[in-house]
Structures are given as C-alpha cells and as structure tokens.
GROMACS .gro file of N, CA and C in nm:
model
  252
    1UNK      N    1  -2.725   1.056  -2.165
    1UNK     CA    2  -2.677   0.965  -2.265
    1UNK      C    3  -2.674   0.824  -2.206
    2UNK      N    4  -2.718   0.735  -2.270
    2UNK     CA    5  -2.724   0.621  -2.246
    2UNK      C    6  -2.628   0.495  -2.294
    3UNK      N    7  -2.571   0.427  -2.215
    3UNK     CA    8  -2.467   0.368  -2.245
    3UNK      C    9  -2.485   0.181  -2.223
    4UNK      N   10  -2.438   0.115  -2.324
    4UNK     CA   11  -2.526   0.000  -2.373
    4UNK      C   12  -2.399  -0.095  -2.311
    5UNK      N   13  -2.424  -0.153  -2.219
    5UNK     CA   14  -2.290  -0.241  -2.172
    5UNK      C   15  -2.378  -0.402  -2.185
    6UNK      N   16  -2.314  -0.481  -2.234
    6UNK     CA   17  -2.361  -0.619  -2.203
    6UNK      C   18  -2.229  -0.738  -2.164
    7UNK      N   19  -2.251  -0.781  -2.082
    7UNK     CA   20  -2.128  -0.857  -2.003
    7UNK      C   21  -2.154  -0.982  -2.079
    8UNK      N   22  -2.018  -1.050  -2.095
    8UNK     CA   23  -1.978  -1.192  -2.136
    8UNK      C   24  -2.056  -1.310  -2.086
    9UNK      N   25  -2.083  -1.401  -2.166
    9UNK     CA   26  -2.086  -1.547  -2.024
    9UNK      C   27  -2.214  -1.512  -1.963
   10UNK      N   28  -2.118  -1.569  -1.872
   10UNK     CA   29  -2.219  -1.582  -1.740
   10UNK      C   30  -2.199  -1.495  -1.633
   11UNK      N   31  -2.150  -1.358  -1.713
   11UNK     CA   32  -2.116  -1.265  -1.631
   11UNK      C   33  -2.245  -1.132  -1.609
   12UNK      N   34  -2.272  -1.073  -1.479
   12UNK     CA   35  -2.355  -0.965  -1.441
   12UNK      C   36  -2.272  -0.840  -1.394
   13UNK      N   37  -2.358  -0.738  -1.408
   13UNK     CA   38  -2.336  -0.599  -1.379
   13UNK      C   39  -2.436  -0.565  -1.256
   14UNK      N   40  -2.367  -0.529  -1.162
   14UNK     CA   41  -2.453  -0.490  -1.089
   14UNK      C   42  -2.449  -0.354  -0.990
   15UNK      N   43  -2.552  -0.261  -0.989
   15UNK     CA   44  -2.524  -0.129  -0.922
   15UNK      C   45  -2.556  -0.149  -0.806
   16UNK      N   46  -2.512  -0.119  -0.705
   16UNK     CA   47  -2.490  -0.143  -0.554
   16UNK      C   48  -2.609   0.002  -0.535
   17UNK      N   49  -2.703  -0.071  -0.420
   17UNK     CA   50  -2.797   0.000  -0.386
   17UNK      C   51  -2.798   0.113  -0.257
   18UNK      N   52  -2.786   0.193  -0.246
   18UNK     CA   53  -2.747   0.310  -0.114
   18UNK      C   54  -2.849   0.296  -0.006
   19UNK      N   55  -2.838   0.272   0.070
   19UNK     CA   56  -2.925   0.223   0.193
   19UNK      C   57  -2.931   0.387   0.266
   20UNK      N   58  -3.030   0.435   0.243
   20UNK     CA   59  -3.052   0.581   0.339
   20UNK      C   60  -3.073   0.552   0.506
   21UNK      N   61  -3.019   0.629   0.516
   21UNK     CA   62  -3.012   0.622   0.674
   21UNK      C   63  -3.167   0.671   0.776
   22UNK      N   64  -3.214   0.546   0.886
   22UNK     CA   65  -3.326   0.548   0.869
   22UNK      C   66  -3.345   0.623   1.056
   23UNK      N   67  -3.418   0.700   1.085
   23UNK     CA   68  -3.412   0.690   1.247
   23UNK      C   69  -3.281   0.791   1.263
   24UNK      N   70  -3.346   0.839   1.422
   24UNK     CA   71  -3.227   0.971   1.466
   24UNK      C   72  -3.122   0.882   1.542
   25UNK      N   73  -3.089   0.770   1.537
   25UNK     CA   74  -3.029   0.698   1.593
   25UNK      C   75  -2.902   0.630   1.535
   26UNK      N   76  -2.787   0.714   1.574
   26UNK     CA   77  -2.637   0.657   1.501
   26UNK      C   78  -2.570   0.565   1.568
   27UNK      N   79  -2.513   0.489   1.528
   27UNK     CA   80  -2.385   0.408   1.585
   27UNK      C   81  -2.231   0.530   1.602
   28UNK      N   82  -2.200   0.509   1.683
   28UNK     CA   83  -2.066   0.612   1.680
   28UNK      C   84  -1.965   0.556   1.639
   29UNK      N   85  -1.968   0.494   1.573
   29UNK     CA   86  -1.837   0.419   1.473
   29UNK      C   87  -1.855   0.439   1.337
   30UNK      N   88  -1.940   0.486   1.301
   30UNK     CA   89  -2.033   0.534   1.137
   30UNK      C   90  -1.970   0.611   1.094
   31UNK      N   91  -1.887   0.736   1.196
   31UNK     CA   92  -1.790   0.844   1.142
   31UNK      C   93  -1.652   0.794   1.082
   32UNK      N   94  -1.617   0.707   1.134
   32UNK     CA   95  -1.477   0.624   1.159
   32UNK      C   96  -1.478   0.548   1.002
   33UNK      N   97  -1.574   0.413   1.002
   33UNK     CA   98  -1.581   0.322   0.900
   33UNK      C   99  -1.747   0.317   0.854
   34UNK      N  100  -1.764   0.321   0.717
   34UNK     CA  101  -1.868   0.307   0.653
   34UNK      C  102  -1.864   0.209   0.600
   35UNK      N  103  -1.956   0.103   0.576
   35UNK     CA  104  -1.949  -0.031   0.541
   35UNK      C  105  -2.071  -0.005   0.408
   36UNK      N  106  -2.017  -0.052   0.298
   36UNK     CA  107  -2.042  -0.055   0.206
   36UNK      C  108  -2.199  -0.099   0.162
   37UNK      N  109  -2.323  -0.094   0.107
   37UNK     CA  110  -2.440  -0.216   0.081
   37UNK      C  111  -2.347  -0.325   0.083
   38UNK      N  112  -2.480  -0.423   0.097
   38UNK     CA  113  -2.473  -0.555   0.032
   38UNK      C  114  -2.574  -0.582  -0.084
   39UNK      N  115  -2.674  -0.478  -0.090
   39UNK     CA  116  -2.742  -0.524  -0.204
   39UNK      C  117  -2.749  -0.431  -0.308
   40UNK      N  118  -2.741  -0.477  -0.367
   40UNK     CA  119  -2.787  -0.424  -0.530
   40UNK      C  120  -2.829  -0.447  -0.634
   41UNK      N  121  -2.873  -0.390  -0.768
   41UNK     CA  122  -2.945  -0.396  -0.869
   41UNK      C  123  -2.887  -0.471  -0.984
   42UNK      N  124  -2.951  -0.548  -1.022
   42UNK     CA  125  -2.881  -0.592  -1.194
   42UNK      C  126  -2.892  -0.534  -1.276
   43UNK      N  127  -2.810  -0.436  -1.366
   43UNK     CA  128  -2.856  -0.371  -1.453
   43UNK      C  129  -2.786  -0.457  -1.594
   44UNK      N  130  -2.706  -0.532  -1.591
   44UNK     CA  131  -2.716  -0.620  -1.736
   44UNK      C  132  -2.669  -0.751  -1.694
   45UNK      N  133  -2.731  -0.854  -1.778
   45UNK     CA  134  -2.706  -1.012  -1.782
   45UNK      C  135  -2.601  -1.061  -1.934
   46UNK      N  136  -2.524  -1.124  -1.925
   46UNK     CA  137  -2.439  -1.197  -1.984
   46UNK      C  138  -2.553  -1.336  -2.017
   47UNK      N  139  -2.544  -1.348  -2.155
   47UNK     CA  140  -2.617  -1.439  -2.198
   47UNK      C  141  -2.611  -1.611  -2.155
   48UNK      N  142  -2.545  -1.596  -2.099
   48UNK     CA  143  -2.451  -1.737  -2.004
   48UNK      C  144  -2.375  -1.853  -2.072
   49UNK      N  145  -2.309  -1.957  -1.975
   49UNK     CA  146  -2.254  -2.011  -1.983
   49UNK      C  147  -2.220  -2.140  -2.075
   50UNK      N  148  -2.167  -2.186  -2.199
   50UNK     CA  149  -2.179  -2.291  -2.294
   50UNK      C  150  -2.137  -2.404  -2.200
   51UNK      N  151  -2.250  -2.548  -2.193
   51UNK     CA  152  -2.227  -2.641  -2.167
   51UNK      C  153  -2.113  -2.714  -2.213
   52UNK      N  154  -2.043  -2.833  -2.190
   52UNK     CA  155  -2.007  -2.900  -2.256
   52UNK      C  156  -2.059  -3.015  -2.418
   53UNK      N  157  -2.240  -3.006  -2.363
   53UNK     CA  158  -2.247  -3.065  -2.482
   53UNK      C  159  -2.305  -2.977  -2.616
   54UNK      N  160  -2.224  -2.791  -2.559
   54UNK     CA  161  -2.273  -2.731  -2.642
   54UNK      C  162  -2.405  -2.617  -2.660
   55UNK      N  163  -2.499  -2.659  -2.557
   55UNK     CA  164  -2.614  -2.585  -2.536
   55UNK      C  165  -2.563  -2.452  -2.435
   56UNK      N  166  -2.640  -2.384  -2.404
   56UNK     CA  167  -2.595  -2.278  -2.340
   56UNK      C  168  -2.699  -2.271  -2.187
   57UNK      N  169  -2.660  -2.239  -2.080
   57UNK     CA  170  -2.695  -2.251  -1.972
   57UNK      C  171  -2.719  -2.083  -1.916
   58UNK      N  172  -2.826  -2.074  -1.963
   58UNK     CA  173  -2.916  -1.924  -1.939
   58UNK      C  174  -2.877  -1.859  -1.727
   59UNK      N  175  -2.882  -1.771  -1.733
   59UNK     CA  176  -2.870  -1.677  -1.569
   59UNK      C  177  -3.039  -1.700  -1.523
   60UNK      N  178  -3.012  -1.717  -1.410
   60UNK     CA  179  -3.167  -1.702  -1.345
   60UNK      C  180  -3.197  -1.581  -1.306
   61UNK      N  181  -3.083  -1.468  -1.321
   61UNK     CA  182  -3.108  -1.367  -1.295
   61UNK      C  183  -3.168  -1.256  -1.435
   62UNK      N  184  -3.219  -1.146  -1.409
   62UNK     CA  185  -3.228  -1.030  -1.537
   62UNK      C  186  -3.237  -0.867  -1.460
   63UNK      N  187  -3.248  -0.837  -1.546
   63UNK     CA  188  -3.197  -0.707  -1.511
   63UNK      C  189  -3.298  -0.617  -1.445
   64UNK      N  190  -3.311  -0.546  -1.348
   64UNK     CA  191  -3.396  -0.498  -1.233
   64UNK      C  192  -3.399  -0.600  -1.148
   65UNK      N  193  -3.361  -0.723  -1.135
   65UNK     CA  194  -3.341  -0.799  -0.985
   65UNK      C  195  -3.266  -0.734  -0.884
   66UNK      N  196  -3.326  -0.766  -0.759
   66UNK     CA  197  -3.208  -0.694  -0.658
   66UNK      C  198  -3.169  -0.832  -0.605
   67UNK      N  199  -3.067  -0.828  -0.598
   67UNK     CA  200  -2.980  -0.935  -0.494
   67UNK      C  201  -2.881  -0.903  -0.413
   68UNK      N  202  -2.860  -0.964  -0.342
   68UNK     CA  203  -2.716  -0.991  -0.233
   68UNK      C  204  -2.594  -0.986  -0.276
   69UNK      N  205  -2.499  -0.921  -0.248
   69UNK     CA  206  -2.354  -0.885  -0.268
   69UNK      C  207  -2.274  -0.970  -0.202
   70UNK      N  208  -2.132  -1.037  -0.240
   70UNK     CA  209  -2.051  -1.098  -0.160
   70UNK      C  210  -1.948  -1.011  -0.192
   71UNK      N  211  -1.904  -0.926  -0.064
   71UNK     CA  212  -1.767  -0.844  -0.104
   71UNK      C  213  -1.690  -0.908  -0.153
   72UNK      N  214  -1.625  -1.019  -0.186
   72UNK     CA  215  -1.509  -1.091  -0.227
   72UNK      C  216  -1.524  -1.124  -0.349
   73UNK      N  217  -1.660  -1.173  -0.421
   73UNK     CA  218  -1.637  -1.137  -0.583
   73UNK      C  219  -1.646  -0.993  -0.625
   74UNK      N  220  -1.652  -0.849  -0.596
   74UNK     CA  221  -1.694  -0.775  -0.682
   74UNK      C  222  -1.559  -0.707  -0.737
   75UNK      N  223  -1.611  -0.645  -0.875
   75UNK     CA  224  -1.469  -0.590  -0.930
   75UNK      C  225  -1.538  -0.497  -0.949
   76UNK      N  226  -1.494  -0.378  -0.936
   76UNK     CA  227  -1.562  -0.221  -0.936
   76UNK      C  228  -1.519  -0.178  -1.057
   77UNK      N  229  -1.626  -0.106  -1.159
   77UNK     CA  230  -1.610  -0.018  -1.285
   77UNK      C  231  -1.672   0.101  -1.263
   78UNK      N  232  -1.624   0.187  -1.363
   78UNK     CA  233  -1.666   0.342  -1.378
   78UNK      C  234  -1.692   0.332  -1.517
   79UNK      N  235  -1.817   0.368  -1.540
   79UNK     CA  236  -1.837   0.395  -1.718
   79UNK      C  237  -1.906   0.516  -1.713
   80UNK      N  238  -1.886   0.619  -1.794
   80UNK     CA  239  -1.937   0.736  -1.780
   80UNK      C  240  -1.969   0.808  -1.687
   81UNK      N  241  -1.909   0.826  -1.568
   81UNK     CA  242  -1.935   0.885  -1.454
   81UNK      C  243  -2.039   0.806  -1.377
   82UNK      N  244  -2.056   0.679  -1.402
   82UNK     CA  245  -2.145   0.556  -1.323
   82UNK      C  246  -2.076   0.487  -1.268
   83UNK      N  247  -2.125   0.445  -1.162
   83UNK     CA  248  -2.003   0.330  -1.069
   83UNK      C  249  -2.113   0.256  -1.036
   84UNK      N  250  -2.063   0.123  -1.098
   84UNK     CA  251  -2.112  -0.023  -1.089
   84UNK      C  252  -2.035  -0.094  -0.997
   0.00000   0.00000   0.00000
C-alpha cells in the first residue's frame, strides 16, 4: 500500500540510506556505538517557500536525490511501518 505524504513549504522528507558493510575488516567499537548514515534519499518535496513579494521560491531539490544529512536538523517519523 502506498502512502501519499507531501510536506509543507519548504519542507523535505527524507529516507536515510543504510550503508552495507563493506570488507572483512571491523572497527571494534562498531559493537559498542553505531553511528547512524549521513546520507539519504528524498522521497517528497514541499512546494517551497512564499517570497515576500509573493512569488514562491521552488527547492532545488526532488525526489530520488540523494544528499547529505546534518544530524541536528532531522526529526524522525514512522508512517506505516516506514521510518523516514
């Protein structure tokens, strides 16, 4: 089932991408703390932001971009057993 989310503004959705583990070669601190991606997928764009003189100021982003994560903006959702 497919579930139709479209974010506000100048706001994005984005699914954090799982980095598989590459090589027989571990760090021994990997058991301890797992550090989260940094990158992930856009899966919806917010139509963006209204200027002041009214026009609207479009995302340079769309949906299937991968980009860069800053842990300090993200706010984590669950929609249907999906975690964005």
């Amino acid at each position: 089932m497919a579930v139709n989310i479209r974010p506000l503004h100048d706001r994005v959705i984005v699914r954090r991408i799982e980095e598989g583990r590459t090589g027989s070669r571990r760090n021994h601190h990997s058991r301890y703390a797992k550090e989260k991606p940094q990158e992930g997928e856009v899966v919806a764009v917010g139509e963006g932001k209204y200027r002041e003189d009214g026009t609207r100021q479009t995302l340079d982003v769309k949906p299937g971009d991968r980009v860069l994560l800053a842990n300090t903006a993200a706010q984590k959702s669950n929609s249907m057993a999906r975690s964005f």
